[in-house]
Tab-separated table of C-alpha atoms in Angstrom:
chain	number	residue	atom	x	y	z
A	9	MET	CA	115.312	86.147	117.963
A	10	ASN	CA	117.327	85.599	121.137
A	11	MET	CA	117.925	81.920	120.312
A	12	SER	CA	119.100	82.844	116.827
A	13	ALA	CA	121.376	85.487	118.331
A	14	MET	CA	122.761	82.934	120.789
A	15	LEU	CA	123.591	80.517	117.960
A	16	THR	CA	125.260	83.340	116.078
A	17	HIS	CA	127.322	84.206	119.155
A	18	THR	CA	128.249	80.533	119.620
A	19	LYS	CA	129.592	80.452	116.069
A	20	MET	CA	131.523	83.631	116.817
A	21	GLU	CA	133.025	82.096	119.969
A	22	ILE	CA	134.179	79.034	118.009
A	23	LYS	CA	135.617	81.253	115.254
A	24	LEU	CA	137.523	83.287	117.819
A	25	PHE	CA	138.883	80.068	119.290
A	26	PHE	CA	140.292	78.832	115.979
A	27	ARG	CA	141.850	82.236	115.316
A	28	GLU	CA	143.942	81.948	118.486
A	29	ILE	CA	146.843	79.619	117.634
A	30	LEU	CA	147.781	79.408	121.315
A	31	PHE	CA	144.376	77.978	122.273
A	32	VAL	CA	144.369	75.494	119.379
A	33	PHE	CA	147.855	74.349	120.382
A	34	PHE	CA	147.031	73.776	124.035
A	35	THR	CA	143.596	72.224	123.408
A	36	PHE	CA	144.343	69.928	120.463
A	37	LEU	CA	148.055	69.687	119.677
A	38	LEU	CA	149.524	69.401	123.193
A	39	PRO	CA	147.365	66.416	124.293
A	40	ALA	CA	147.838	64.681	120.918
A	41	VAL	CA	151.620	65.087	120.911
A	42	SER	CA	151.796	63.983	124.570
A	43	PHE	CA	149.695	60.911	123.793
A	44	ILE	CA	151.911	59.925	120.860
A	45	PHE	CA	155.116	60.596	122.810
A	46	PHE	CA	154.176	58.630	125.918
A	47	GLY	CA	152.450	55.933	123.870
A	48	THR	CA	155.640	55.345	121.898
A	49	MET	CA	157.673	55.117	125.108
A	50	PHE	CA	155.324	53.284	127.474
A	51	GLY	CA	152.614	51.768	125.291
A	52	ASP	CA	153.400	48.183	126.303
A	53	GLU	CA	153.285	48.788	130.045
A	54	THR	CA	150.434	48.422	132.498
A	55	TYR	CA	149.486	50.828	135.278
A	56	ASN	CA	147.644	49.671	138.372
A	57	GLY	CA	146.205	46.791	136.392
A	58	TYR	CA	145.149	48.893	133.379
A	59	ASN	CA	146.802	48.872	129.977
A	60	TYR	CA	148.192	52.002	128.354
A	61	ILE	CA	145.052	52.750	126.338
A	62	ASP	CA	142.678	52.420	129.295
A	63	THR	CA	145.006	54.641	131.320
A	64	TYR	CA	145.988	57.327	128.854
A	65	ILE	CA	142.865	57.930	126.792
A	66	PRO	CA	141.183	59.300	129.957
A	67	ALA	CA	144.432	60.985	131.022
A	68	MET	CA	144.825	62.868	127.744
A	69	VAL	CA	141.145	63.832	127.735
A	70	SER	CA	141.715	65.334	131.180
A	71	ILE	CA	144.435	67.530	129.630
A	72	VAL	CA	141.993	68.610	126.909
A	73	MET	CA	139.536	69.557	129.641
A	74	PHE	CA	142.119	71.513	131.603
A	75	THR	CA	143.261	73.531	128.598
A	76	THR	CA	139.651	74.144	127.567
A	77	GLY	CA	138.646	75.375	131.009
A	78	PHE	CA	141.702	77.500	131.740
A	79	PHE	CA	142.673	78.774	128.284
A	80	THR	CA	139.697	78.455	125.925
A	81	ILE	CA	137.229	79.725	128.537
A	82	GLY	CA	139.086	81.512	131.346
A	83	LEU	CA	141.775	83.277	129.336
A	84	GLN	CA	139.550	83.885	126.303
A	85	VAL	CA	136.864	85.572	128.408
A	86	VAL	CA	139.452	87.927	129.890
A	87	ILE	CA	140.843	88.745	126.426
A	88	ASP	CA	137.355	89.371	124.993
A	89	ARG	CA	136.461	91.521	127.991
A	90	GLU	CA	139.616	93.597	127.502
A	91	LYS	CA	138.703	94.052	123.848
A	92	GLY	CA	135.306	95.401	124.901
A	93	ILE	CA	133.363	92.632	123.151
A	94	TYR	CA	131.023	92.008	126.074
A	95	LYS	CA	130.527	95.723	126.656
A	96	ARG	CA	129.348	96.097	123.061
A	97	LEU	CA	127.073	93.064	123.422
A	98	ARG	CA	125.337	94.721	126.363
A	99	GLY	CA	124.023	97.292	123.912
A	100	THR	CA	122.244	94.548	121.954
A	101	PRO	CA	119.094	92.541	122.790
A	102	LEU	CA	121.284	89.492	123.540
A	103	ASN	CA	120.895	88.501	127.191
A	104	SER	CA	124.093	87.793	129.142
A	105	SER	CA	122.791	84.294	129.942
A	106	TYR	CA	122.878	83.503	126.219
A	107	VAL	CA	126.467	84.701	126.031
A	108	PHE	CA	127.302	82.439	128.965
A	109	ALA	CA	125.547	79.510	127.261
A	110	ALA	CA	127.509	80.171	124.059
A	111	ILE	CA	130.817	80.072	125.942
A	112	ILE	CA	129.878	76.792	127.652
A	113	THR	CA	128.754	75.316	124.312
A	114	LYS	CA	132.127	76.266	122.822
A	115	GLY	CA	133.812	74.511	125.735
A	116	PHE	CA	131.901	71.273	125.193
A	117	PHE	CA	132.583	71.497	121.445
A	118	CYS	CA	136.347	71.748	122.058
A	119	ILE	CA	136.290	68.833	124.493
A	120	LEU	CA	134.308	66.690	122.047
A	121	VAL	CA	136.742	67.386	119.198
A	122	GLY	CA	139.759	66.799	121.451
A	123	THR	CA	138.336	63.515	122.768
A	124	VAL	CA	137.586	62.185	119.285
A	125	GLU	CA	141.120	63.148	118.270
A	126	ILE	CA	142.635	61.138	121.148
A	127	ILE	CA	140.471	58.084	120.422
A	128	LEU	CA	141.377	58.186	116.719
A	129	ILE	CA	145.090	58.370	117.568
A	130	ALA	CA	144.686	55.382	119.876
A	131	LYS	CA	142.893	53.384	117.195
A	132	TYR	CA	144.945	54.205	114.125
A	133	MET	CA	148.423	54.884	115.541
A	134	PHE	CA	148.517	52.307	118.316
A	135	ASP	CA	146.075	49.815	116.792
A	136	ALA	CA	144.067	49.928	120.015
A	137	THR	CA	140.812	48.096	120.494
A	138	ILE	CA	138.410	50.687	121.882
A	139	THR	CA	136.424	48.840	124.525
A	140	GLY	CA	135.543	51.696	126.838
A	141	SER	CA	132.086	52.121	128.355
A	142	MET	CA	131.037	55.166	126.348
A	143	LEU	CA	127.890	56.049	128.309
A	144	GLN	CA	129.708	56.050	131.647
A	145	PHE	CA	132.645	57.865	130.082
A	146	ILE	CA	130.351	60.608	128.740
A	147	LEU	CA	128.689	61.006	132.142
A	148	SER	CA	132.069	61.338	133.835
A	149	MET	CA	133.136	63.825	131.143
A	150	ILE	CA	130.163	66.085	131.847
A	151	LEU	CA	130.968	66.445	135.559
A	152	CYS	CA	134.702	66.870	134.914
A	153	ALA	CA	134.072	69.456	132.207
A	154	LEU	CA	131.707	71.494	134.381
A	155	SER	CA	134.298	71.520	137.168
A	156	PHE	CA	136.987	72.892	134.856
A	157	PHE	CA	134.540	75.388	133.326
A	158	ALA	CA	133.823	76.670	136.837
A	159	MET	CA	137.567	77.077	137.417
A	160	GLY	CA	137.867	78.872	134.090
A	161	PHE	CA	135.189	81.392	135.030
A	162	LEU	CA	136.828	81.694	138.439
A	163	ILE	CA	140.043	82.787	136.690
A	164	ALA	CA	138.037	85.249	134.591
A	165	SER	CA	136.502	86.601	137.803
A	166	ILE	CA	139.847	87.108	139.529
A	167	ALA	CA	142.017	88.247	136.630
A	168	LYS	CA	141.366	91.722	135.291
A	169	ARG	CA	143.999	91.580	132.571
A	170	MET	CA	145.058	89.002	130.002
A	171	GLN	CA	148.607	88.790	131.407
A	172	THR	CA	147.269	87.846	134.845
A	173	ALA	CA	144.969	85.157	133.451
A	174	MET	CA	147.799	83.776	131.311
A	175	ALA	CA	150.137	83.644	134.311
A	176	ILE	CA	147.566	81.806	136.442
A	177	SER	CA	146.875	79.282	133.660
A	178	MET	CA	150.548	78.627	132.914
A	179	VAL	CA	151.454	78.242	136.589
A	180	ALA	CA	148.567	75.794	137.051
A	181	MET	CA	149.388	73.811	133.909
A	182	TYR	CA	152.591	72.138	135.070
A	183	PRO	CA	151.382	70.631	138.360
A	184	MET	CA	148.071	69.732	136.708
A	185	MET	CA	149.819	67.800	133.935
A	186	PHE	CA	152.818	66.308	135.725
A	187	LEU	CA	151.586	65.736	139.294
A	188	SER	CA	148.129	64.344	138.518
A	189	GLY	CA	149.140	61.130	136.774
A	190	SER	CA	147.914	62.457	133.459
A	191	THR	CA	151.330	62.230	131.816
A	192	MET	CA	153.537	60.292	134.255
A	193	PRO	CA	152.135	57.320	136.233
A	194	LEU	CA	151.708	58.252	139.884
A	195	ASP	CA	152.841	54.833	141.095
A	196	LYS	CA	156.271	55.525	139.581
A	197	MET	CA	156.665	58.867	141.352
A	198	PRO	CA	158.281	59.464	144.777
A	199	GLU	CA	155.912	59.183	147.708
A	200	ILE	CA	155.952	62.925	148.356
A	201	MET	CA	154.774	63.549	144.776
A	202	GLN	CA	151.955	61.053	145.247
A	203	THR	CA	150.916	62.958	148.374
A	204	ILE	CA	151.003	66.304	146.547
A	205	SER	CA	148.864	64.812	143.747
A	206	LYS	CA	145.957	64.523	146.180
A	207	PHE	CA	145.750	68.335	146.205
A	208	ILE	CA	145.724	68.609	142.398
A	209	PRO	CA	142.181	68.845	140.943
A	210	MET	CA	143.165	67.084	137.727
A	211	THR	CA	144.085	63.967	139.712
A	212	TYR	CA	140.394	63.493	140.460
A	213	VAL	CA	139.371	64.384	136.906
A	214	LYS	CA	141.742	61.757	135.525
A	215	ASP	CA	140.581	59.168	138.083
A	216	LEU	CA	136.884	59.739	137.388
A	217	LEU	CA	137.388	59.674	133.621
A	218	GLN	CA	139.312	56.428	133.890
A	219	LEU	CA	136.602	54.830	136.028
A	220	GLY	CA	134.017	55.934	133.490
A	221	TRP	CA	136.118	54.615	130.621
A	222	VAL	CA	136.494	51.125	132.122
A	223	GLY	CA	132.843	50.929	133.206
A	224	LYS	CA	133.371	51.461	136.949
A	225	LEU	CA	131.760	54.868	137.335
A	226	PHE	CA	129.063	53.568	139.684
A	227	THR	CA	131.435	51.957	142.162
A	228	GLU	CA	132.798	53.028	145.526
A	229	ALA	CA	136.077	54.068	143.896
A	230	ALA	CA	134.273	56.909	142.086
A	231	VAL	CA	132.769	58.467	145.225
A	232	THR	CA	135.792	60.510	146.332
A	233	PRO	CA	136.707	61.978	142.922
A	234	ALA	CA	133.039	62.733	142.180
A	235	LEU	CA	132.561	64.536	145.518
A	236	VAL	CA	135.765	66.530	145.069
A	237	LEU	CA	134.719	67.643	141.583
A	238	VAL	CA	131.193	68.538	142.685
A	239	GLY	CA	132.769	70.613	145.459
A	240	ILE	CA	135.061	72.380	142.969
A	241	PHE	CA	132.108	73.064	140.689
A	242	LEU	CA	129.970	74.494	143.504
A	243	VAL	CA	132.731	76.650	144.998
A	244	GLY	CA	133.919	77.881	141.593
A	245	THR	CA	130.365	78.674	140.524
A	246	PHE	CA	129.542	80.486	143.777
A	247	ILE	CA	132.645	82.684	143.682
A	248	GLY	CA	132.251	83.244	139.950
A	249	ILE	CA	128.671	84.466	140.364
A	250	LYS	CA	129.744	86.841	143.136
A	251	LYS	CA	132.850	88.236	141.455
A	252	PHE	CA	132.408	87.829	137.705
A	253	LYS	CA	131.837	90.954	135.602
A	254	TRP	CA	131.253	91.209	131.856
A	255	ASP	CA	133.017	94.583	131.647
């Protein structure tokens, strides 16, 4: 019965997601429009030896992950908590761990849909040959996604009201997108911006996704971004467990 209830709650989480135009915009439309815009402008250029497709498929997927973690999970949890949804669920046989699993499943679902969307745009709008190493890319996606999910729950642990969670997410969005190399190539930025990028979590998400995409996940270059993201996941999870409340 619990498993059936969990599946039902997962469907509810996904329904709630698609009812929020803001979340759909940030998760699906923003990365797609950014990909088309920058692809039209810079599609013929190379970046650190990689072509546009090998650079910006992972970069746009990193944006999908950020918006999923911060908006679809972090902000949505705060909104649902304010509405009393989780308080009402506590009066049912559904265990809180199943609710947590449903939220994480929704997150992976959104990332999967967003990633397929980006790959289809690359193939059919830019006539790209998709040569990425899918297994390594998927492995890198899992770690990156878990790191952003941990940050999302961290926001939900800190923010008591929807306005606070929204403010945190919006403030984080601009440096994440524009100082991580996910939209503008870092090698074309001033040196001070390149230094700042080292303190932006999405820089390491984008780097690890790119290494996975080009089949270099198990190289020395992946060690630093992987360690940083594992650290973010562990810290975010630890604080989230200590501070997070369902009501």
